[in-house]
mmCIF file of N, CA and C in Angstrom:
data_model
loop_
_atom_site.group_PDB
_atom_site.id
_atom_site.type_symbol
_atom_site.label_atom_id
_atom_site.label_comp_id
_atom_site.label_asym_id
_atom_site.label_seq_id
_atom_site.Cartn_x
_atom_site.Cartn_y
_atom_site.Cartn_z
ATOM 1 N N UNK R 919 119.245 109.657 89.066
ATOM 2 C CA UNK R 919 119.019 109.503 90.508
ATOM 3 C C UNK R 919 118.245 108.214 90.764
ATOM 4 N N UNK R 920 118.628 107.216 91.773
ATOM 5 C CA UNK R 920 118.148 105.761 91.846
ATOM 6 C C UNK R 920 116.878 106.365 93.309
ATOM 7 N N UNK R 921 115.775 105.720 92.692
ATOM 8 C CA UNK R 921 114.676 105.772 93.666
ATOM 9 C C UNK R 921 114.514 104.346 93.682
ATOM 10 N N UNK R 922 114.057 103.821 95.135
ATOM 11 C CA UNK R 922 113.386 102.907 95.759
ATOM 12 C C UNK R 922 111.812 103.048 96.282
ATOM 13 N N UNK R 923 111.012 103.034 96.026
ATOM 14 C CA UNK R 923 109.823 104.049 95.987
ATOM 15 C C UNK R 923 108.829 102.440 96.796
ATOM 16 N N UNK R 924 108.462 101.891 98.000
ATOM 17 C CA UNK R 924 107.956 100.544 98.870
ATOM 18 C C UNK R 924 106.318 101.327 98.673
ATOM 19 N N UNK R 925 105.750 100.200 98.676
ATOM 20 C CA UNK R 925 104.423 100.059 99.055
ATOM 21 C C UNK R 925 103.379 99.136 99.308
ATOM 22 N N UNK R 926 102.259 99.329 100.127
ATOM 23 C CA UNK R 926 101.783 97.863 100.191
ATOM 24 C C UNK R 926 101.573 97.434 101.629
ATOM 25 N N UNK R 927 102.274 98.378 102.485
ATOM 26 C CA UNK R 927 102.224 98.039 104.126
ATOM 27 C C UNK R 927 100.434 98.674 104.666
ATOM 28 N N UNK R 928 100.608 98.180 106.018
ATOM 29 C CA UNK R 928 99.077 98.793 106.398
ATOM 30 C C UNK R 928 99.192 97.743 107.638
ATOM 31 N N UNK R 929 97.923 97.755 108.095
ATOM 32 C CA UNK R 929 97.403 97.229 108.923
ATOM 33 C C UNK R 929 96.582 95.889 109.143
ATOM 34 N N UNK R 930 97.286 95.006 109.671
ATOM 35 C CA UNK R 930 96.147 93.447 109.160
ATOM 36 C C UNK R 930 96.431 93.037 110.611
ATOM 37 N N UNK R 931 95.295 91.855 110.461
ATOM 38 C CA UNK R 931 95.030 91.125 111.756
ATOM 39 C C UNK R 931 96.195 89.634 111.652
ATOM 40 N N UNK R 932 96.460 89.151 112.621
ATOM 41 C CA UNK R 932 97.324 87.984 112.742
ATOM 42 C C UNK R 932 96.381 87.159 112.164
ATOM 43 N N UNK R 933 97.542 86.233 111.005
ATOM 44 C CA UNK R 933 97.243 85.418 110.028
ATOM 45 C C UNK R 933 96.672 85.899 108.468
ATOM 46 N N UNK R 934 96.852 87.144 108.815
ATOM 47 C CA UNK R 934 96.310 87.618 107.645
ATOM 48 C C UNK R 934 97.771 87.873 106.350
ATOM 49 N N UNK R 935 97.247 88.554 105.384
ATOM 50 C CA UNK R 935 98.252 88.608 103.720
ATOM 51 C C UNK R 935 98.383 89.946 103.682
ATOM 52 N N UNK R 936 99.554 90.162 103.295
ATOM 53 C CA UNK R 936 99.662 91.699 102.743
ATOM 54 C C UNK R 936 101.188 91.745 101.941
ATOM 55 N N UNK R 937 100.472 92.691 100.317
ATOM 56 C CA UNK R 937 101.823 91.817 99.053
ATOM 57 C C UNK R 937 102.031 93.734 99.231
ATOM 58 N N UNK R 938 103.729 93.472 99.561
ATOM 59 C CA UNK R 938 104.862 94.532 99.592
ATOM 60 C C UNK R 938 104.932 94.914 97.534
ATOM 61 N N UNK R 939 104.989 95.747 97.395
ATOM 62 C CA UNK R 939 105.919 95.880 95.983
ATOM 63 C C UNK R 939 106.789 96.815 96.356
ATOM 64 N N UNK R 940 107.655 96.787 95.617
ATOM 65 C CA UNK R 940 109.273 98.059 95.540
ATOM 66 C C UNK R 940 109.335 98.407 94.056
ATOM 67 N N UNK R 941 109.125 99.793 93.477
ATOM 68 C CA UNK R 941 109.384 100.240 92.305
ATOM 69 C C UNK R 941 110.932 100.912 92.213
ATOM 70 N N UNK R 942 111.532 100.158 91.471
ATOM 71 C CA UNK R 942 112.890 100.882 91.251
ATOM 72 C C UNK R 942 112.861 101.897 89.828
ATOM 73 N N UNK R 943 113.813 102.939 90.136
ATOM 74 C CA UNK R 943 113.984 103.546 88.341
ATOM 75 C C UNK R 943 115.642 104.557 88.760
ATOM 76 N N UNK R 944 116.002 104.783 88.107
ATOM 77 C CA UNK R 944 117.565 105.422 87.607
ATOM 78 C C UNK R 944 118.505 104.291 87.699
ATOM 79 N N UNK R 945 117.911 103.174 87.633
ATOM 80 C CA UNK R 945 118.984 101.981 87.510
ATOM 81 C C UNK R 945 118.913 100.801 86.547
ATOM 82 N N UNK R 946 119.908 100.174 86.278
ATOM 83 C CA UNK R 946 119.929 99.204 85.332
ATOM 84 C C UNK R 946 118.988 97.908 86.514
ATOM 85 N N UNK R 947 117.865 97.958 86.608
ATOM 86 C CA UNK R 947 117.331 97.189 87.654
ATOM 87 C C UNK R 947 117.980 95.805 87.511
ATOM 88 N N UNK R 948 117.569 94.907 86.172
ATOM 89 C CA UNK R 948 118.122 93.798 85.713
ATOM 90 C C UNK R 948 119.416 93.183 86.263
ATOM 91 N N UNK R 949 120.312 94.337 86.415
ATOM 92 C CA UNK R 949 121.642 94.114 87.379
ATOM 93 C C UNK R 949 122.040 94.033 88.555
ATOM 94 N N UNK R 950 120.668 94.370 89.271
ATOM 95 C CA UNK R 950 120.771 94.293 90.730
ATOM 96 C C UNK R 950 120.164 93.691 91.188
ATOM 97 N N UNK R 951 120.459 93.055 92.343
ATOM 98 C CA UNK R 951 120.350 92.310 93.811
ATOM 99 C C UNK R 951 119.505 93.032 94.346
ATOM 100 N N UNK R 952 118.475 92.363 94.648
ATOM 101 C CA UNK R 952 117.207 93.075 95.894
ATOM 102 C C UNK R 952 117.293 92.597 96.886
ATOM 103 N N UNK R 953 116.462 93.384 98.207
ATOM 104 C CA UNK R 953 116.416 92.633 99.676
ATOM 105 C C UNK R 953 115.280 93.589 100.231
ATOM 106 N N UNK R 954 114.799 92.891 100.797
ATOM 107 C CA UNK R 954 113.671 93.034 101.610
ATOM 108 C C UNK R 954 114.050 92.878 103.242
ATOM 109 N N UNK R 955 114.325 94.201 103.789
ATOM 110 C CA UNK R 955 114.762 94.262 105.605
ATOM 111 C C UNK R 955 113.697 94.843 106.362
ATOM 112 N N UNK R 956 113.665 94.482 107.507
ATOM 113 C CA UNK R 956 112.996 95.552 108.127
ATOM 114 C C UNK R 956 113.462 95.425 109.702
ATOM 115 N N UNK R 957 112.689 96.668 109.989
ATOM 116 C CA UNK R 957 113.541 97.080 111.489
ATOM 117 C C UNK R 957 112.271 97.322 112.074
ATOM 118 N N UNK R 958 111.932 96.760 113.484
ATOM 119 C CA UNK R 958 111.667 97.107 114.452
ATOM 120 C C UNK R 958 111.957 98.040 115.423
ATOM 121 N N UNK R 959 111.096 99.091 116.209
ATOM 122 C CA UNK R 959 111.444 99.809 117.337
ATOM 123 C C UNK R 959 112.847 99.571 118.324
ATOM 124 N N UNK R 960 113.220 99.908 118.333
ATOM 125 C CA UNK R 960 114.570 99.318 119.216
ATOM 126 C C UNK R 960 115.597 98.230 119.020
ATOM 127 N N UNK R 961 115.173 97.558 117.356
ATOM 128 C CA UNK R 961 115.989 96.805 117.018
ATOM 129 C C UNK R 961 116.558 96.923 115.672
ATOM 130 N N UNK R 962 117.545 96.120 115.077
ATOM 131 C CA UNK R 962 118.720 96.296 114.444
ATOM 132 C C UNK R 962 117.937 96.178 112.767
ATOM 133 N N UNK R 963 117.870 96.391 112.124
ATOM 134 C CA UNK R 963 117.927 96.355 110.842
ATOM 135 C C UNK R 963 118.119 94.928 110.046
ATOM 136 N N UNK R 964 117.361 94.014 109.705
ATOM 137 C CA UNK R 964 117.531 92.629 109.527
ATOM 138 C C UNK R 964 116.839 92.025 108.010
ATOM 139 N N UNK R 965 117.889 91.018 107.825
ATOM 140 C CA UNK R 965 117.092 90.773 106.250
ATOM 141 C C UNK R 965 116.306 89.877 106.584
ATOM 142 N N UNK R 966 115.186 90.063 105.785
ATOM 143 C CA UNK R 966 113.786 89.398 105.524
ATOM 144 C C UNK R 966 113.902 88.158 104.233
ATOM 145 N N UNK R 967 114.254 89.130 103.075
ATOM 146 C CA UNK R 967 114.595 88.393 102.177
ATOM 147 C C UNK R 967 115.197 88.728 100.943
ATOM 148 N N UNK R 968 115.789 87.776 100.169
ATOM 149 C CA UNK R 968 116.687 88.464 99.224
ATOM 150 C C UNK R 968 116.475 87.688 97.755
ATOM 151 N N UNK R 969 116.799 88.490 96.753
ATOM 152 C CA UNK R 969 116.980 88.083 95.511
ATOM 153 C C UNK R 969 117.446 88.105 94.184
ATOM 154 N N UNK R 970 118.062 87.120 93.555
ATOM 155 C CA UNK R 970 119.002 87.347 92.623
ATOM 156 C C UNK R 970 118.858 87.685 91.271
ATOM 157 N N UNK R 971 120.311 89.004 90.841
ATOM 158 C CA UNK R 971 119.710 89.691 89.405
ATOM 159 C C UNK R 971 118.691 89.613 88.595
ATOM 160 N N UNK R 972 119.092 88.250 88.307
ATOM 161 C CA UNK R 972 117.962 87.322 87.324
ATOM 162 C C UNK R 972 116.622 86.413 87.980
ATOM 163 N N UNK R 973 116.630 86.745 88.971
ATOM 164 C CA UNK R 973 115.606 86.276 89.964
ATOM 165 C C UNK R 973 115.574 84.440 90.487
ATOM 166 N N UNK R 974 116.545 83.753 89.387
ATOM 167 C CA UNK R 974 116.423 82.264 89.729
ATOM 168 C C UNK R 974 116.972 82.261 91.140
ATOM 169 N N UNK R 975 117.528 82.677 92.106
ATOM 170 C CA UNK R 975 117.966 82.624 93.161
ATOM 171 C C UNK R 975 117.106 83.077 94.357
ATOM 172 N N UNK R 976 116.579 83.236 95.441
ATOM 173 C CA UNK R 976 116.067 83.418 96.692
ATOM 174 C C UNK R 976 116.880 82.976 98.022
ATOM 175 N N UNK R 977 116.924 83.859 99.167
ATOM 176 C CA UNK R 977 117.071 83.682 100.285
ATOM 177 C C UNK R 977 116.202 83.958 101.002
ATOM 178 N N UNK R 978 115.701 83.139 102.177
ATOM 179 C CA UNK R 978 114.433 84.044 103.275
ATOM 180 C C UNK R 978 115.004 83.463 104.634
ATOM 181 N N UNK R 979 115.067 84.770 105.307
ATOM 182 C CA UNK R 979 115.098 84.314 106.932
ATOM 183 C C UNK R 979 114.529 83.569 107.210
ATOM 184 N N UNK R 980 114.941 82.847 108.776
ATOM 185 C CA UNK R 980 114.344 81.373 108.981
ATOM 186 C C UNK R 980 112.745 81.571 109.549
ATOM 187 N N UNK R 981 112.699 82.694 110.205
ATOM 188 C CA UNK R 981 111.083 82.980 110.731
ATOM 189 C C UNK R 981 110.443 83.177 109.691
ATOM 190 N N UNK R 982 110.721 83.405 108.639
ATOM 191 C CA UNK R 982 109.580 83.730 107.397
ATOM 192 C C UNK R 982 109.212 82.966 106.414
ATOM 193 N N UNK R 983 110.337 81.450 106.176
ATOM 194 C CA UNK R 983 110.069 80.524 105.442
ATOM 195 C C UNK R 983 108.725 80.014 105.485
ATOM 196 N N UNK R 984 108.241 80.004 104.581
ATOM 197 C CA UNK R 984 106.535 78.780 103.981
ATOM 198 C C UNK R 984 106.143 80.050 104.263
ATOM 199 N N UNK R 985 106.316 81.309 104.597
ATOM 200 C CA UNK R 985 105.012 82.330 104.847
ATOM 201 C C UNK R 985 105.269 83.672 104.127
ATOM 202 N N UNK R 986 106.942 83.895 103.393
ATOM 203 C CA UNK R 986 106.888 84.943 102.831
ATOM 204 C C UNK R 986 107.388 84.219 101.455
ATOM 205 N N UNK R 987 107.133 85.157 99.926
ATOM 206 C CA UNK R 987 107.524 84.681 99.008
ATOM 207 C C UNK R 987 107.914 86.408 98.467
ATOM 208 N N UNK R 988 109.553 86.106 97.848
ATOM 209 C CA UNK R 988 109.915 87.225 97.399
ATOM 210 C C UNK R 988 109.804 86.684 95.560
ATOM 211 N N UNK R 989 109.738 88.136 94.900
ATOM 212 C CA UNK R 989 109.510 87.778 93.867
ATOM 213 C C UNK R 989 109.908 88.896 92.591
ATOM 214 N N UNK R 990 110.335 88.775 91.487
ATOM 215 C CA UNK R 990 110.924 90.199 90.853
ATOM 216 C C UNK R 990 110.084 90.134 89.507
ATOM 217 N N UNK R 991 109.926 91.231 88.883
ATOM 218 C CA UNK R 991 109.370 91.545 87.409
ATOM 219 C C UNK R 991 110.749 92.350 86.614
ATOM 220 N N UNK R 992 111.388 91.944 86.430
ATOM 221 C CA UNK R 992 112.237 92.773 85.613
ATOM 222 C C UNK R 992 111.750 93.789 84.560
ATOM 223 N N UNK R 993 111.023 93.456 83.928
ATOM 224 C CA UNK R 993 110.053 94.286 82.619
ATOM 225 C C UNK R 993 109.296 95.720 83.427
ATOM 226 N N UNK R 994 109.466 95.019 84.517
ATOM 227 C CA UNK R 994 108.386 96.440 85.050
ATOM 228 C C UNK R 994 109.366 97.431 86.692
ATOM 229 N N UNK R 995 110.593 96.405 86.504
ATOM 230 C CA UNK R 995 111.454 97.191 87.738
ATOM 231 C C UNK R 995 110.722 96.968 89.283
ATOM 232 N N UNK R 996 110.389 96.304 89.280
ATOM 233 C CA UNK R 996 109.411 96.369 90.505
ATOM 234 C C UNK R 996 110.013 94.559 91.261
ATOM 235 N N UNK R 997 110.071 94.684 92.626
ATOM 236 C CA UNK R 997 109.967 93.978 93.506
ATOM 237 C C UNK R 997 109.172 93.240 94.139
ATOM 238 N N UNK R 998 108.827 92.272 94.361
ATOM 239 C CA UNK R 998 107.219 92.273 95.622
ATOM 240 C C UNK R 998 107.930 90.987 96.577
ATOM 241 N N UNK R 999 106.818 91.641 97.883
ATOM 242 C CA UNK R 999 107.172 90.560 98.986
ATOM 243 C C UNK R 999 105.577 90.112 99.061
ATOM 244 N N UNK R 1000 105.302 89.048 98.991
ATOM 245 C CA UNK R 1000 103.964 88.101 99.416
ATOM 246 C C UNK R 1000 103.903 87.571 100.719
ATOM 247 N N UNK R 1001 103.316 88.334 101.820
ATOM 248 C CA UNK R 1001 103.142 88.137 103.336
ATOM 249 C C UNK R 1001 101.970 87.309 103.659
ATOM 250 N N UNK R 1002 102.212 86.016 103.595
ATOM 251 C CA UNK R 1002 100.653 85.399 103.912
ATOM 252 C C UNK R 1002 101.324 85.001 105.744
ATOM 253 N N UNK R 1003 100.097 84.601 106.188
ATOM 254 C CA UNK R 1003 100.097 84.197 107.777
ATOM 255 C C UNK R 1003 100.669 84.787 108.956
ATOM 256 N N UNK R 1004 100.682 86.412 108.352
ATOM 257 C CA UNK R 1004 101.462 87.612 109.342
ATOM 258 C C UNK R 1004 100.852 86.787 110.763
ATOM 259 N N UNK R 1005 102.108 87.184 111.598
ATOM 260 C CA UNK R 1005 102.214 87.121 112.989
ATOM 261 C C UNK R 1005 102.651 88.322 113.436
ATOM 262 N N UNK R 1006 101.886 88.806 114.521
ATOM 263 C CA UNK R 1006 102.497 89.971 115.353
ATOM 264 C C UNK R 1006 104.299 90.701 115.519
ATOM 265 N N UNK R 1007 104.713 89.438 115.584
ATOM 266 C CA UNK R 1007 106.397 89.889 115.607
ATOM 267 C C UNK R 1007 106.920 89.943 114.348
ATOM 268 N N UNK R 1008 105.751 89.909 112.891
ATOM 269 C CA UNK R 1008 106.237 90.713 111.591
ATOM 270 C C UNK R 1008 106.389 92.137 111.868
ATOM 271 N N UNK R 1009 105.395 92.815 112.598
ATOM 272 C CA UNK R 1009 105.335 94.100 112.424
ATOM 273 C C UNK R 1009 106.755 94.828 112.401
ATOM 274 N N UNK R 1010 107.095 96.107 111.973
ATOM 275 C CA UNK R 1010 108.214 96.767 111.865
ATOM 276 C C UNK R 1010 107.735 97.430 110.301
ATOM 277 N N UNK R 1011 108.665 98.073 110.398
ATOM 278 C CA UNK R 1011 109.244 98.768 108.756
ATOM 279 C C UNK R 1011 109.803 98.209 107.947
ATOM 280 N N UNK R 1012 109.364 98.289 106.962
ATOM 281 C CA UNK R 1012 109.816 97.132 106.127
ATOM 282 C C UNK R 1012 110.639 97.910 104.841
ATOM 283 N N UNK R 1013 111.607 97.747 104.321
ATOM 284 C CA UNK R 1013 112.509 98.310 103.755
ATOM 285 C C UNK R 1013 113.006 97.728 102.398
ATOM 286 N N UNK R 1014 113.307 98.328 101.063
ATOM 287 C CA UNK R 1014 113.359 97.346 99.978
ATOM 288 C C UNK R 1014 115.072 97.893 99.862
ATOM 289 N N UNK R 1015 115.804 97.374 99.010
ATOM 290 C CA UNK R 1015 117.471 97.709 98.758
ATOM 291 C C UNK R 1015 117.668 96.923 97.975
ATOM 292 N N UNK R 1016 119.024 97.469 96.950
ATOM 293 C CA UNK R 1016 119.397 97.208 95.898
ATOM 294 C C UNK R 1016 120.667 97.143 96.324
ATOM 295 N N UNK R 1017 121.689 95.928 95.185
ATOM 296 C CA UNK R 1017 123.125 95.737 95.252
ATOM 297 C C UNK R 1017 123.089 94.953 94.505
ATOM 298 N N UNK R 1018 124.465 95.769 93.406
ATOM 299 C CA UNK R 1018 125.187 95.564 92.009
ATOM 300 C C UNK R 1018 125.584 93.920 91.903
ATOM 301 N N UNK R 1019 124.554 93.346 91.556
ATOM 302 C CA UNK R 1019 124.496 91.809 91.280
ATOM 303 C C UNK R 1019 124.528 90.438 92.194
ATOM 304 N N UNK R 1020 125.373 90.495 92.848
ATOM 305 C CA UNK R 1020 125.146 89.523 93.435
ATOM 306 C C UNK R 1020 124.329 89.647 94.790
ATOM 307 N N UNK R 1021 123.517 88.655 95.441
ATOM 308 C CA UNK R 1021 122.828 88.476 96.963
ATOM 309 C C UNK R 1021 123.586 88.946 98.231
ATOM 310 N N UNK R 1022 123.132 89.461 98.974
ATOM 311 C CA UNK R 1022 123.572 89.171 100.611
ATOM 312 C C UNK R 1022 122.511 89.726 101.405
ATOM 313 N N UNK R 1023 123.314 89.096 102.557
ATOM 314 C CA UNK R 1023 121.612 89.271 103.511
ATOM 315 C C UNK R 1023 122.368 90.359 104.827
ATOM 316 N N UNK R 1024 123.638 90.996 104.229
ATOM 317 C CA UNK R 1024 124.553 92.368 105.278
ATOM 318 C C UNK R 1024 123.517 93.471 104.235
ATOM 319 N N UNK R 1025 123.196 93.960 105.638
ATOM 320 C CA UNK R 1025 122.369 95.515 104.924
ATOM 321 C C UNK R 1025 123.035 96.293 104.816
ATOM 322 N N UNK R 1026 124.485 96.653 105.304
ATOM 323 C CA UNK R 1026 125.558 97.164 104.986
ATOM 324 C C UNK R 1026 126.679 97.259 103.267
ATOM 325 N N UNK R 1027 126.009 96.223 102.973
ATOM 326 C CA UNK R 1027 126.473 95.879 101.543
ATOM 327 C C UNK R 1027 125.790 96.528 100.067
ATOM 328 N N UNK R 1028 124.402 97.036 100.927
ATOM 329 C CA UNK R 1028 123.705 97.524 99.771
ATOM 330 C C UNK R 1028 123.643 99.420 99.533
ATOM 331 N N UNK R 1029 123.251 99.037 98.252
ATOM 332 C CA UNK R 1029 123.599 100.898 97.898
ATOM 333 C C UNK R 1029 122.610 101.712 97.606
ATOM 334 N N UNK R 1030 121.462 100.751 97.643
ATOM 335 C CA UNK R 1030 120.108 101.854 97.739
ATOM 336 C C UNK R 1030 119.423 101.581 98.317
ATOM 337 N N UNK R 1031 118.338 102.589 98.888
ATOM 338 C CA UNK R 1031 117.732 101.755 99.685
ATOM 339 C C UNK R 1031 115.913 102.582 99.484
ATOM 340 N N UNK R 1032 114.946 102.249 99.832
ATOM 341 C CA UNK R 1032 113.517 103.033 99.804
ATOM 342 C C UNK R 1032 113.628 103.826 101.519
ATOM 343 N N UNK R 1033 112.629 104.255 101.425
ATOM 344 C CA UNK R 1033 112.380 105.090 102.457
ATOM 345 C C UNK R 1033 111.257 104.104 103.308
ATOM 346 N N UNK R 1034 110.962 103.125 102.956
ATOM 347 C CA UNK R 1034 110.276 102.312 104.350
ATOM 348 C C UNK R 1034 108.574 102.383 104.202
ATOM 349 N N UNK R 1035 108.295 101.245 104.479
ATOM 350 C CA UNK R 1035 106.504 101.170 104.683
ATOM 351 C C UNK R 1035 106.022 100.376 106.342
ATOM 352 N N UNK R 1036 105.575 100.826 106.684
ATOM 353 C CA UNK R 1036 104.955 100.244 107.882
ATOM 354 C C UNK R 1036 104.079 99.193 107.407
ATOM 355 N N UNK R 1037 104.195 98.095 108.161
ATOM 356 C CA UNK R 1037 103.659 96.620 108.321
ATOM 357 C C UNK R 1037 103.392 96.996 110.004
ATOM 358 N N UNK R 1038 102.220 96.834 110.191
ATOM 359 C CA UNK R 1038 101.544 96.625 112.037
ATOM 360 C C UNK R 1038 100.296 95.330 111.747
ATOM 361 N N UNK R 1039 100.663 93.753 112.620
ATOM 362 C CA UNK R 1039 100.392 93.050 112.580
ATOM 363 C C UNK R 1039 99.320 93.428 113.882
ATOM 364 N N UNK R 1040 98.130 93.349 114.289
ATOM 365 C CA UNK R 1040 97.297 93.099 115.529
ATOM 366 C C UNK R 1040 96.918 91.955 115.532
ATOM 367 N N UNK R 1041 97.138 91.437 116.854
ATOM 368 C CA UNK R 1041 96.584 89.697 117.933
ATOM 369 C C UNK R 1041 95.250 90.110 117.862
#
């Protein structure tokens, strides 16, 4: 059974840091594609950021460039997102997902997913 198991969300003030990890296990982790989405109240489900099998690869949405860094441990199955200079319109749920090797930033494409951590940015 593939668990996505997020943690790391909470509560920070604008401009502040807060490091996401994602623990994966019932999977060949090494083989999969990660992504980092999250959804807001009333809005659509959106990638944050993404990364490849072997980790030499990265994608990051354009609002999050210079301020988020995605990052993988293969040895330990685990994910992390590095949130420095949160702004208020980070806040949402933040969501980790897996897909069988290669990148994309369609949340529709992926086949696992965690159950979500709250990120709430306060002005």
């Amino acid at each position: 059974q593939v668990q996505l198991v997020e943690s790391g969300g909470g509560l920070v003030q604008a401009g502040g840091s807060l490091r996401l990890s994602c623990a994966a296990s019932g999977l060949t982790f090494s083989s999969y594609a990660m992504g980092w989405f999250r959804q807001a109240p009333g809005k659509e489900r959106d990638v944050v950021a993404a990364i490849s099998w072997t980790g030499g690869r990265t994608y990051y949405e354009d609002s999050v460039k210079g301020r988020f860094t995605m990052s993988r441990d293969n040895a330990k199955n685990t994910v992390y997102l590095q949130m420095n200079s949160l702004k208020p319109e980070d806040t949402a749920v933040y969501y980790c997902a897996a897909r069988k090797r290669l990148t994309s930033t369609r949340p529709d494409t992926y086949d696992y997913w965690g159950q979500g951590t709250q990120v709430t940015v306060s002005s």
